[in-house]
Amino acid sequence: MMCWLTVLVGLWLVTGRTVQVQAATIFDNGDFVFQVMEDGKSAEIIEYNGKSLYVSVPPMVDKYKVTKIGAAAFMSNKTIKELEIPGSVEYIDANAFMGCQALKKADISGNVETIGEGAFMNCPALETLILQEGIMHIRESAFSGCTALRSVELPNSVITVEKYAFFNCSLLEDIVIPDTIDELGGYALEGTKWMKNQTTDCITIADGILIKYTGKETSKSLPSRVKRIGDYAFAGHKELETLLLSRNVTKVGKYAFSQCGKLTTVSLPETVVSIGEGAFEGCAVLNNVTLPSQLKTLEKRTFADCEALTAITVPAKVESIGEYAFSFCTELKNVKLQEGIRSIQPHAFQSCLSIGRMIFPASLREIAENAFANCSNITRIEFNGDTGLASFSFSDCFYMKEAVFYKNPTNINEYAFSGNSLLTFYSDSSLYVEEFARKTKLHSDNIKNLPPYEDKEVVFDTLEQTEDGFSGTYTFIIFIIVVVDIAVIVVFGVYIWTDQRRVMKKRKADNKSRRTATVPKTKAEMPSGTSQPNPNAYMYSRQRPQTPSPLKPPAAPSRSSAQMYSR
C-alpha cells in the first residue's frame, strides 16, 4: 500500500506581489520513504524503515526515478548486511549509511557520481566494497572508521578523494589508486595498514602525488618522481629546516607544510602553478621564499602567521591574493605587487606590523575589507589605478601619513581609513573636488581641525545623513563637504571647511530655502541660532563649480591633522 502526503515547505507573503507556495510530495511504500525532487520526475530516499538483511534500492518508485539517497537515510541501521545501489542513483548524500553496524558488503553503481561526506563512516563490519567505473568523487570521511575493510580498488573514473576518506580503516592494506586521480586529501589513508607498510620516507601514490613525508632529516631534496605535494604532506614536521622541490612539481596542496616549526627555506621550482590554502601557515621561522613566476593562485592563509618572513614578490600571473594570505607576518617589510594583480581579499595583510610602504599597480581593482588593517607602521601608500577601497581596508594604520592617488579614485568606502589620525591625501592634478567627493565619503578618527586659510561661502545641493538623518535638494550647487572626522580637505585648489555649522536661509526671489556654510579665516565658535548636524552627515554636490577659485597650498600640517590637496 502506497501512502502519499503533500507537505507545505515554504510560504512567502509579500504585499502586492504574486505569491508562489512550494510543496513537497512525500510518500512511502512500507520500507522506504521517498520525496519527489524539484524536477517533478525523480525522487530521493529520505528514510528507510525496513528490517531486511539484504537491501536493493529500487530504481523506480511509482512513476519517479530514484536518483538520490538522502542525508542520513539509512543511518545507524542495525539489520542490513548487504546493500546494492542501482544505476538510477546519481548521488549518495552525507551520512547516508553512517553507523550501519551489520553492513558487510556494499555494491555501488558507476552511475553514482558522488559519495557524500561520511556516507559509510563507522561501518565496522564492512568487508567488501565494490566501486564501479563512473564514480568520480569520494567526499571527506566517506569510509573512515570502516575497520574491517581490507581492500579497495578505486576505478579510473575517480578524480577526487577528499581528506580522511579512508581514515582509520585499520585493516586496509591493499588499495589501488589510479593515475588519473587529481586530488587525494590530507590523511585520506592515515591509520591504514597500507600506510604502516610503506618503507620510503616519501610516500607517493598514483602519478607522483606525495601524500606523506615520514623522514627525520633537517634538509631534504624531493625525488624526481614527486609531481605534486599532497594536502598536509609535511604538516607539523618537527625537524625539517630546508626543502628543495624537484623541477617536476606543479602543485603544492592545502596545508602541505603548515606548522613546520623549524622550516626556514623552501625552494619552489618555476613549474609550480598552484599553492593551496594554508600551505605554509604557521611556519614561524620561514624567512626565505621565492614564488615562481608561473604561479597563478595564492589561496587563503597561504603564508599566514609566518612571523619571520621579511619580503615577498607576488608574480604577475597571480590575479588575486586570498583571505588572510599573509596575515600576521609581523616581520614582513617589503611587498612587491606586479602589474596583473586585480584583487586583494579580506585580511590578506592584516597585522603585518613591519610594512612601511605599499605601491599598488594600475591593474588592481579591489582592496577588500581589513586587507591592511592594523598595519601599524605603514606610512605611505600609492595607487597607480582606480582601485576600490572597501570598509576598514586600511583601518588602524596609526602612522600612515600619505595616500597618493595618480588616477581619480571612484570607489572609496567612508571607513576605509578608519582610525588613521595623521593622514594626508595627494591626488593627480586632474582630480576635481566634485568628481572625487561625489563618490567618496571618508571618516578618520581623532583628527584635530586645522585653521582655514581663506573666507569662502559655499552652497550645497544636497545634505545627506547616514544615521537617523534627513536629505533634501537645494539650489546653487558647488562642491563637497564631509562633516566631521576629516577636518580639512583641499583638492585642486578648492578649500572646504568642516566645522559642522549649518545655516538655513531663504532666497528673496522665490522664498525657497537653501543651505549655506561660511568658511571663516580662523576657527570660530558657531553663531547663535545654528544647530549641529548628525556626526555621520555628508554634504555633496552633483555639478562642478563653474569657476573654481584656486588657493595657495596651506602650510605644512601638524602631525595630528589631515589634508587632501592636489600635487
Coordinates of C-alpha atoms in Angstrom, one line a residue:
M1 CA 0.0 0.0 0.0
M2 CA 1.4 3.4 -1.0
C3 CA 0.8 6.3 1.4
W4 CA 1.0 9.8 -0.1
L5 CA 1.5 13.1 1.8
T6 CA 1.8 16.6 0.4
V7 CA 3.8 18.8 2.8
L8 CA 3.9 22.6 2.7
V9 CA 7.5 23.5 2.9
G10 CA 7.6 27.2 2.1
L11 CA 5.2 30.2 2.3
W12 CA 6.2 33.7 1.3
L13 CA 3.7 36.5 1.7
V14 CA 4.7 39.8 0.1
T15 CA 2.2 42.7 -0.3
G16 CA 1.5 43.5 -3.9
R17 CA 3.3 40.5 -5.3
T18 CA 2.4 37.1 -6.7
V19 CA 3.0 34.5 -4.0
Q20 CA 4.1 31.1 -5.0
V21 CA 3.8 28.3 -2.5
Q22 CA 6.1 25.3 -2.9
A23 CA 5.0 21.9 -1.7
A24 CA 7.0 18.7 -1.2
T25 CA 5.4 15.3 -2.1
I26 CA 6.4 12.6 0.3
F27 CA 5.3 9.0 0.2
D28 CA 6.3 5.6 1.4
N29 CA 5.8 2.0 0.3
G30 CA 6.3 0.4 3.6
D31 CA 10.1 0.1 3.7
F32 CA 11.3 3.3 2.0
V33 CA 10.1 6.9 2.4
F34 CA 10.6 9.0 -0.7
Q35 CA 10.4 12.6 -1.6
V36 CA 9.7 13.9 -5.1
M37 CA 12.5 16.2 -6.2
E38 CA 12.2 19.7 -7.8
D39 CA 12.2 18.4 -11.3
G40 CA 9.0 16.5 -10.7
K41 CA 10.4 13.4 -12.4
S42 CA 12.8 11.9 -9.8
A43 CA 12.7 11.0 -6.2
E44 CA 15.2 10.6 -3.3
I45 CA 15.1 8.2 -0.4
I46 CA 14.8 10.2 2.8
E47 CA 14.3 7.3 5.2
Y48 CA 14.4 3.5 5.5
N49 CA 12.1 1.7 7.9
G50 CA 12.5 -1.9 6.8
K51 CA 14.1 -4.8 8.6
S52 CA 15.6 -6.7 5.7
L53 CA 19.1 -8.2 5.8
Y54 CA 19.6 -7.7 2.0
V55 CA 18.5 -4.4 0.5
S56 CA 18.4 -3.5 -3.1
V57 CA 17.4 0.1 -3.6
P58 CA 14.6 0.3 -6.1
P59 CA 15.4 2.2 -9.3
M60 CA 11.8 3.4 -9.7
V61 CA 9.0 4.2 -7.4
D62 CA 5.6 4.7 -9.0
K63 CA 6.5 7.0 -11.9
Y64 CA 9.6 8.5 -10.4
K65 CA 13.2 7.6 -11.0
V66 CA 15.2 7.2 -7.8
T67 CA 18.3 9.3 -8.3
K68 CA 19.4 10.2 -4.8
I69 CA 19.9 8.6 -1.4
G70 CA 19.2 11.4 1.1
A71 CA 21.3 12.5 4.1
A72 CA 21.2 10.0 7.0
A73 CA 18.5 8.0 5.2
F74 CA 19.9 4.6 6.5
M75 CA 22.0 6.0 9.4
S76 CA 22.5 3.7 12.4
N77 CA 20.6 0.8 10.8
K78 CA 21.3 -2.4 12.7
T79 CA 20.0 -5.1 10.3
I80 CA 21.3 -4.6 6.8
K81 CA 24.1 -6.9 5.8
E82 CA 24.3 -6.4 2.1
L83 CA 23.5 -3.4 0.0
E84 CA 23.1 -2.9 -3.7
I85 CA 22.7 0.6 -5.2
P86 CA 21.3 0.6 -8.7
G87 CA 22.3 2.5 -11.8
S88 CA 19.5 5.1 -11.4
V89 CA 21.1 6.6 -8.3
E90 CA 23.5 9.5 -9.1
Y91 CA 24.2 10.9 -5.6
I92 CA 24.7 9.5 -2.1
D93 CA 24.3 12.3 0.4
A94 CA 26.1 12.9 3.6
N95 CA 25.9 10.2 6.4
A96 CA 23.5 8.2 4.3
F97 CA 24.7 4.8 5.7
M98 CA 26.8 6.1 8.6
G99 CA 27.0 3.7 11.6
C100 CA 25.2 0.7 9.8
Q101 CA 26.6 -1.8 12.3
A102 CA 25.8 -5.0 10.4
L103 CA 26.7 -3.9 6.9
K104 CA 29.3 -6.3 5.4
K105 CA 29.0 -5.6 1.6
A106 CA 28.2 -2.6 -0.4
D107 CA 28.0 -2.6 -4.2
I108 CA 27.8 0.9 -5.6
S109 CA 26.8 1.5 -9.2
G110 CA 29.0 3.5 -11.5
N111 CA 26.2 6.0 -12.2
V112 CA 26.8 7.4 -8.7
E113 CA 29.0 10.4 -9.4
T114 CA 29.5 11.4 -5.8
I115 CA 29.7 9.5 -2.5
G116 CA 28.9 12.2 0.1
E117 CA 30.7 13.2 3.3
G118 CA 30.7 10.5 5.9
A119 CA 28.4 8.3 3.7
F120 CA 29.7 5.0 5.1
M121 CA 31.6 6.3 8.1
N122 CA 31.9 3.9 11.0
C123 CA 30.5 0.8 9.4
P124 CA 32.7 -1.6 11.5
A125 CA 31.6 -4.8 9.7
L126 CA 32.1 -3.6 6.1
E127 CA 34.5 -6.1 4.5
T128 CA 33.6 -5.8 0.8
L129 CA 33.3 -2.5 -1.1
I130 CA 32.7 -2.6 -4.8
L131 CA 33.1 0.8 -6.5
Q132 CA 32.1 0.6 -10.1
E133 CA 33.5 2.6 -13.0
G134 CA 31.9 6.0 -13.3
I135 CA 32.2 7.1 -9.7
M136 CA 34.1 10.5 -9.6
H137 CA 34.1 12.0 -6.2
I138 CA 34.6 10.4 -2.7
R139 CA 34.0 13.1 -0.1
E140 CA 35.5 13.7 3.3
S141 CA 35.4 10.8 5.7
A142 CA 33.2 8.8 3.4
F143 CA 34.6 5.4 4.6
S144 CA 36.6 6.4 7.7
G145 CA 36.4 4.1 10.6
C146 CA 35.5 1.0 8.4
T147 CA 37.8 -1.1 10.5
A148 CA 37.0 -4.5 8.8
L149 CA 37.8 -3.2 5.2
R150 CA 40.8 -5.0 3.8
S151 CA 41.0 -4.0 0.1
V152 CA 39.7 -1.2 -2.1
E153 CA 40.1 -0.7 -5.8
L154 CA 39.3 2.8 -7.0
P155 CA 38.0 2.9 -10.6
N156 CA 39.8 5.0 -13.2
S157 CA 36.9 7.5 -13.2
V158 CA 37.7 8.7 -9.7
I159 CA 39.3 12.2 -9.7
T160 CA 38.8 13.3 -6.1
V161 CA 39.3 11.6 -2.8
E162 CA 38.9 14.1 0.0
K163 CA 40.6 14.2 3.4
Y164 CA 40.0 11.4 5.9
A165 CA 38.2 9.4 3.2
F166 CA 39.6 6.1 4.5
F167 CA 41.0 7.4 7.8
N168 CA 41.5 4.7 10.4
C169 CA 40.5 1.8 8.2
S170 CA 43.0 -0.1 10.3
L171 CA 43.0 -3.4 8.3
L172 CA 43.1 -1.8 4.8
E173 CA 46.4 -2.9 3.2
D174 CA 45.5 -3.4 -0.4
I175 CA 44.4 -0.3 -2.2
V176 CA 44.5 0.5 -5.9
I177 CA 44.7 4.2 -6.8
P178 CA 44.5 5.2 -10.5
D179 CA 47.0 7.6 -12.1
T180 CA 44.1 9.7 -13.2
I181 CA 43.3 10.9 -9.7
D182 CA 43.6 14.7 -9.4
E183 CA 43.3 15.1 -5.6
L184 CA 44.0 12.9 -2.6
G185 CA 43.1 14.9 0.5
G186 CA 45.1 15.1 3.7
Y187 CA 45.1 12.0 5.9
A188 CA 42.9 10.1 3.4
L189 CA 44.8 6.9 4.1
E190 CA 46.1 7.7 7.6
G191 CA 45.8 4.9 10.1
T192 CA 45.6 2.2 7.5
K193 CA 47.8 -0.9 7.3
W194 CA 48.8 0.2 3.8
M195 CA 50.4 3.3 5.3
K196 CA 52.2 1.4 8.0
N197 CA 53.7 -1.0 5.5
Q198 CA 55.4 1.8 3.5
T199 CA 59.2 1.8 3.7
T200 CA 60.1 5.0 1.9
D201 CA 60.1 8.4 3.7
C202 CA 58.4 10.0 0.7
I203 CA 55.1 8.1 0.4
T204 CA 53.7 8.6 -3.1
I205 CA 50.7 7.3 -4.9
A206 CA 49.2 7.4 -8.4
D207 CA 51.0 9.8 -10.7
G208 CA 53.6 11.2 -8.3
I209 CA 51.4 12.6 -5.6
L210 CA 53.4 12.8 -2.3
I211 CA 50.9 12.1 0.4
K212 CA 53.2 12.0 3.4
Y213 CA 56.8 12.6 4.4
T214 CA 58.0 10.5 7.3
G215 CA 61.7 11.2 7.2
K216 CA 63.7 12.9 10.1
E217 CA 66.2 14.9 8.0
T218 CA 66.7 18.6 8.6
S219 CA 67.4 19.1 4.9
K220 CA 65.5 17.3 2.1
S221 CA 65.6 17.3 -1.7
L222 CA 62.5 15.6 -3.1
P223 CA 63.0 12.8 -5.7
S224 CA 62.1 13.5 -9.3
R225 CA 59.1 11.1 -9.2
V226 CA 57.2 13.6 -7.0
K227 CA 55.0 15.8 -9.2
R228 CA 52.6 17.1 -6.6
I229 CA 52.7 17.8 -2.9
G230 CA 49.6 16.4 -1.3
D231 CA 47.4 18.1 1.3
Y232 CA 49.0 18.0 4.8
A233 CA 52.0 16.0 3.4
F234 CA 54.6 17.7 5.7
A235 CA 52.2 19.3 8.2
G236 CA 53.6 19.6 11.7
H237 CA 57.0 18.2 10.8
K238 CA 59.3 19.0 13.7
E239 CA 62.8 18.7 12.2
L240 CA 62.7 19.9 8.6
E241 CA 64.6 23.2 8.1
T242 CA 65.3 23.4 4.3
L243 CA 63.5 21.8 1.4
L244 CA 64.3 21.6 -2.3
L245 CA 61.4 20.6 -4.6
S246 CA 62.1 18.8 -7.8
R247 CA 61.5 20.5 -11.1
N248 CA 58.6 18.1 -11.8
V249 CA 56.4 19.6 -9.0
T250 CA 53.5 21.6 -10.3
K251 CA 51.2 21.8 -7.3
V252 CA 51.5 22.3 -3.6
G253 CA 48.4 21.1 -1.7
K254 CA 46.4 22.5 1.1
Y255 CA 48.3 22.9 4.4
A256 CA 51.1 20.9 2.9
F257 CA 53.8 22.5 5.1
S258 CA 51.7 24.1 7.8
Q259 CA 53.1 24.3 11.3
C260 CA 56.6 23.2 10.3
G261 CA 58.2 24.9 13.2
K262 CA 61.8 24.8 12.0
L263 CA 61.4 25.3 8.3
T264 CA 63.4 28.3 7.2
T265 CA 63.9 27.9 3.4
V266 CA 61.8 26.5 0.6
S267 CA 62.9 26.4 -3.0
L268 CA 59.9 26.3 -5.3
P269 CA 60.6 25.5 -8.9
E270 CA 59.3 27.5 -11.8
T271 CA 57.0 24.6 -12.7
V272 CA 54.7 25.3 -9.7
V273 CA 51.5 26.9 -10.8
S274 CA 49.3 26.4 -7.7
I275 CA 49.9 26.8 -3.9
G276 CA 47.0 25.6 -1.8
E277 CA 45.1 27.1 1.1
G278 CA 47.3 27.4 4.2
A279 CA 50.2 25.7 2.5
F280 CA 52.8 27.4 4.8
E281 CA 50.6 28.6 7.6
G282 CA 52.3 28.9 10.9
C283 CA 55.9 28.3 9.7
A284 CA 57.1 30.7 12.3
V285 CA 60.8 30.8 11.2
L286 CA 60.3 30.7 7.4
N287 CA 62.2 33.7 6.1
N288 CA 63.2 32.7 2.5
V289 CA 60.6 32.0 -0.1
T290 CA 60.7 32.9 -3.8
L291 CA 57.4 32.5 -5.5
P292 CA 57.7 31.0 -9.1
S293 CA 56.8 33.3 -12.0
Q294 CA 54.3 30.7 -13.3
L295 CA 52.3 30.8 -10.1
K296 CA 48.6 31.5 -10.8
T297 CA 46.9 31.3 -7.4
L298 CA 47.6 32.4 -3.9
E299 CA 44.9 30.9 -1.8
K300 CA 43.7 32.0 1.6
R301 CA 46.0 31.7 4.6
T302 CA 48.9 30.6 2.3
F303 CA 51.6 32.3 4.5
A304 CA 49.5 33.3 7.5
D305 CA 51.5 33.6 10.7
C306 CA 54.9 33.3 9.0
E307 CA 56.3 35.6 11.6
A308 CA 59.9 35.6 10.2
L309 CA 59.1 36.3 6.6
T310 CA 60.6 39.6 5.6
A311 CA 60.0 40.1 1.8
I312 CA 57.7 38.7 -0.9
T313 CA 57.3 39.4 -4.6
V314 CA 53.9 38.3 -6.0
P315 CA 54.3 37.1 -9.6
A316 CA 52.4 38.9 -12.4
K317 CA 50.2 35.9 -13.2
V318 CA 48.6 36.0 -9.8
E319 CA 45.3 37.9 -10.1
S320 CA 44.1 37.5 -6.5
I321 CA 45.6 37.3 -3.1
G322 CA 43.4 35.2 -0.8
E323 CA 41.9 35.9 2.6
Y324 CA 44.5 36.1 5.4
A325 CA 47.2 35.0 2.9
F326 CA 49.9 37.0 4.7
S327 CA 48.1 38.0 7.8
F328 CA 50.2 38.3 11.0
C329 CA 53.5 38.1 9.1
T330 CA 54.8 40.6 11.7
E331 CA 58.3 40.9 10.2
L332 CA 57.2 41.4 6.6
K333 CA 58.7 44.7 5.4
N334 CA 58.8 44.6 1.6
V335 CA 55.8 43.5 -0.5
K336 CA 56.1 43.9 -4.3
L337 CA 52.9 43.5 -6.4
Q338 CA 53.3 43.1 -10.1
E339 CA 51.1 44.5 -12.9
G340 CA 48.4 41.9 -13.3
I341 CA 47.1 41.7 -9.8
R342 CA 43.4 42.5 -9.6
S343 CA 42.1 41.9 -6.1
I344 CA 43.4 41.7 -2.5
Q345 CA 40.9 39.7 -0.4
P346 CA 39.8 40.4 3.2
H347 CA 42.5 40.4 5.9
A348 CA 45.2 39.4 3.3
F349 CA 47.9 41.5 5.0
Q350 CA 46.2 42.2 8.3
S351 CA 48.6 42.9 11.2
C352 CA 51.8 42.9 9.0
L353 CA 53.3 45.3 11.5
S354 CA 56.6 46.0 9.6
I355 CA 55.3 47.1 6.2
G356 CA 56.4 50.7 5.7
R357 CA 55.2 51.5 2.1
M358 CA 52.9 49.9 -0.5
I359 CA 52.8 50.7 -4.2
F360 CA 49.7 49.3 -5.9
P361 CA 49.8 48.7 -9.7
A362 CA 47.2 50.1 -12.1
S363 CA 45.7 46.6 -12.7
L364 CA 44.5 46.4 -9.1
R365 CA 40.7 46.9 -8.9
E366 CA 39.8 46.0 -5.3
I367 CA 41.3 46.0 -1.8
A368 CA 38.8 44.3 0.4
E369 CA 37.7 44.7 4.0
N370 CA 40.5 44.8 6.5
A371 CA 43.1 43.8 3.9
F372 CA 45.7 46.0 5.6
A373 CA 44.1 46.6 8.9
N374 CA 46.4 47.1 11.8
C375 CA 49.5 47.5 9.6
S376 CA 50.5 50.0 12.2
N377 CA 53.9 51.0 10.7
I378 CA 52.8 51.6 7.2
T379 CA 53.4 55.3 6.4
R380 CA 52.7 55.8 2.6
I381 CA 50.5 54.1 0.0
E382 CA 50.5 54.9 -3.7
F383 CA 47.8 54.0 -6.2
N384 CA 48.5 53.9 -9.9
G385 CA 45.0 53.0 -11.0
D386 CA 41.4 53.3 -9.9
T387 CA 41.5 50.9 -7.0
G388 CA 38.3 50.5 -4.9
L389 CA 38.9 50.5 -1.2
A390 CA 36.4 48.6 1.0
S391 CA 35.4 49.5 4.5
F392 CA 38.3 49.3 7.0
S393 CA 40.7 48.3 4.3
F394 CA 43.4 50.4 5.9
S395 CA 41.9 50.8 9.4
D396 CA 44.1 51.4 12.4
C397 CA 47.2 52.1 10.3
F398 CA 48.1 54.6 13.0
Y399 CA 51.3 56.0 11.4
M400 CA 50.0 56.3 7.9
K401 CA 50.9 59.8 6.7
E402 CA 50.5 59.9 2.9
A403 CA 48.0 58.4 0.5
V404 CA 48.8 59.2 -3.2
F405 CA 46.3 58.7 -6.0
Y406 CA 47.7 59.0 -9.5
K407 CA 44.3 58.4 -11.0
N408 CA 40.9 59.6 -10.0
P409 CA 39.6 57.2 -7.3
T410 CA 35.9 56.5 -7.7
N411 CA 35.1 53.9 -5.0
I412 CA 36.5 54.6 -1.6
N413 CA 34.4 53.4 1.3
E414 CA 33.8 56.0 4.0
Y415 CA 35.5 53.9 6.7
A416 CA 38.5 52.8 4.5
F417 CA 40.9 54.8 6.6
S418 CA 39.2 54.5 10.0
G419 CA 41.5 55.1 12.9
N420 CA 44.2 56.9 11.0
S421 CA 44.9 60.3 12.5
L422 CA 47.9 61.6 10.6
L423 CA 46.8 61.1 7.1
T424 CA 47.4 63.5 4.2
F425 CA 45.9 62.8 0.8
Y426 CA 47.5 63.6 -2.5
S427 CA 46.0 63.3 -5.9
D428 CA 46.6 63.9 -9.6
S429 CA 46.1 67.5 -10.7
S430 CA 43.2 66.4 -12.9
L431 CA 41.2 65.3 -9.9
Y432 CA 38.3 67.7 -9.3
V433 CA 36.8 68.0 -5.9
E434 CA 33.4 67.1 -7.1
E435 CA 34.4 64.0 -9.1
F436 CA 36.2 62.7 -6.1
A437 CA 33.8 63.7 -3.4
R438 CA 30.6 62.6 -5.2
K439 CA 31.8 59.0 -4.8
T440 CA 33.9 59.3 -1.7
K441 CA 33.0 59.7 1.9
L442 CA 35.8 59.4 4.4
H443 CA 35.9 59.0 8.2
S444 CA 39.1 59.4 10.2
D445 CA 39.4 59.3 14.0
N446 CA 41.0 61.7 16.4
I447 CA 41.7 64.4 13.8
K448 CA 42.0 68.0 15.1
N449 CA 40.6 70.8 12.9
L450 CA 43.1 72.9 11.1
P451 CA 42.6 76.6 10.9
P452 CA 41.2 77.7 7.5
Y453 CA 43.2 79.8 5.1
E454 CA 40.5 81.9 3.3
D455 CA 37.0 83.0 3.6
K456 CA 34.6 81.2 1.2
E457 CA 30.9 80.8 1.1
V458 CA 29.6 77.6 -0.3
V459 CA 26.1 76.5 -1.1
F460 CA 25.2 72.8 -1.2
D461 CA 22.9 70.9 -3.5
T462 CA 22.2 68.0 -1.1
L463 CA 22.7 67.2 2.5
E464 CA 22.7 63.5 3.2
Q465 CA 22.9 61.9 6.6
T466 CA 23.7 58.3 7.1
E467 CA 22.2 57.8 10.5
D468 CA 18.7 58.8 11.5
G469 CA 19.1 61.9 9.3
F470 CA 17.4 63.6 6.5
S471 CA 18.0 64.6 3.0
G472 CA 16.9 67.4 0.8
T473 CA 17.7 69.1 -2.5
Y474 CA 18.7 72.7 -2.6
T475 CA 19.9 75.2 -5.2
F476 CA 23.3 76.7 -6.1
I477 CA 25.4 73.6 -6.5
I478 CA 29.1 73.9 -5.6
F479 CA 31.2 71.1 -4.2
I480 CA 31.5 68.5 -1.4
I481 CA 31.9 68.8 2.3
V482 CA 32.4 65.9 4.7
V483 CA 31.1 66.9 8.0
V484 CA 33.2 65.6 11.0
D485 CA 36.2 63.4 11.3
I486 CA 38.4 64.7 8.5
A487 CA 38.9 68.3 9.4
V488 CA 40.3 70.0 6.3
I489 CA 40.3 68.9 2.7
V490 CA 42.0 70.8 -0.1
V491 CA 41.8 69.4 -3.6
F492 CA 42.5 71.2 -6.9
G493 CA 42.9 74.4 -5.0
V494 CA 39.4 74.4 -3.5
Y495 CA 39.2 74.7 0.2
I496 CA 36.5 73.0 2.3
W497 CA 35.9 73.7 6.0
T498 CA 34.2 71.1 8.2
D499 CA 33.3 72.9 11.4
Q500 CA 29.8 71.3 11.3
R501 CA 28.0 74.6 11.0
R502 CA 24.8 74.7 9.0
V503 CA 22.6 77.8 8.3
M504 CA 19.2 77.9 6.7
K505 CA 18.5 81.0 4.6
K506 CA 15.7 81.9 2.2
R507 CA 16.1 83.2 -1.3
K508 CA 14.2 86.5 -1.8
A509 CA 13.1 85.7 -5.3
D510 CA 11.0 82.6 -4.6
N511 CA 11.1 82.4 -0.9
K512 CA 12.6 78.9 -1.1
S513 CA 15.1 77.6 1.4
R514 CA 18.7 77.0 0.7
R515 CA 21.5 75.8 2.8
T516 CA 24.8 77.6 3.1
A517 CA 28.0 77.3 5.1
T518 CA 30.6 80.1 5.6
V519 CA 34.2 79.3 5.9
P520 CA 35.9 81.6 8.4
K521 CA 39.6 82.6 8.3
T522 CA 40.2 81.2 11.7
K523 CA 38.5 78.6 13.8
A524 CA 35.4 80.3 15.4
E525 CA 32.5 79.4 17.6
M526 CA 29.2 78.6 15.9
P527 CA 27.0 81.6 15.6
S528 CA 23.9 81.6 17.9
G529 CA 20.8 80.1 16.3
T530 CA 22.6 77.4 14.3
S531 CA 22.4 73.7 15.0
Q532 CA 24.8 70.8 14.8
P533 CA 24.2 68.0 12.2
N534 CA 24.4 64.3 12.9
P535 CA 28.1 63.3 13.1
N536 CA 27.6 61.0 10.2
A537 CA 26.4 63.6 7.7
Y538 CA 27.7 64.4 4.3
M539 CA 27.2 67.4 2.0
Y540 CA 27.9 66.9 -1.6
S541 CA 27.1 68.4 -5.0
R542 CA 26.2 67.0 -8.3
Q543 CA 27.8 69.6 -10.6
R544 CA 31.3 71.0 -10.9
P545 CA 31.5 74.7 -10.0
Q546 CA 31.7 77.0 -13.0
T547 CA 34.7 78.9 -11.8
P548 CA 36.5 77.2 -9.0
S549 CA 38.7 79.6 -7.0
P550 CA 42.2 78.2 -6.7
L551 CA 44.0 78.6 -3.4
K552 CA 47.6 78.6 -2.4
P553 CA 48.7 75.4 -0.7
P554 CA 48.4 75.6 3.1
A555 CA 51.4 75.5 5.4
A556 CA 52.7 72.1 6.4
P557 CA 50.2 70.4 8.6
S558 CA 50.8 69.2 12.2
R559 CA 51.1 65.5 12.8
S560 CA 47.6 65.5 14.2
S561 CA 46.0 66.8 11.1
A562 CA 44.5 65.5 7.9
Q563 CA 44.5 67.2 4.5
M564 CA 43.8 66.5 0.9
Y565 CA 45.4 68.6 -1.8
S566 CA 46.5 68.2 -5.4
R567 CA 50.1 67.7 -6.4

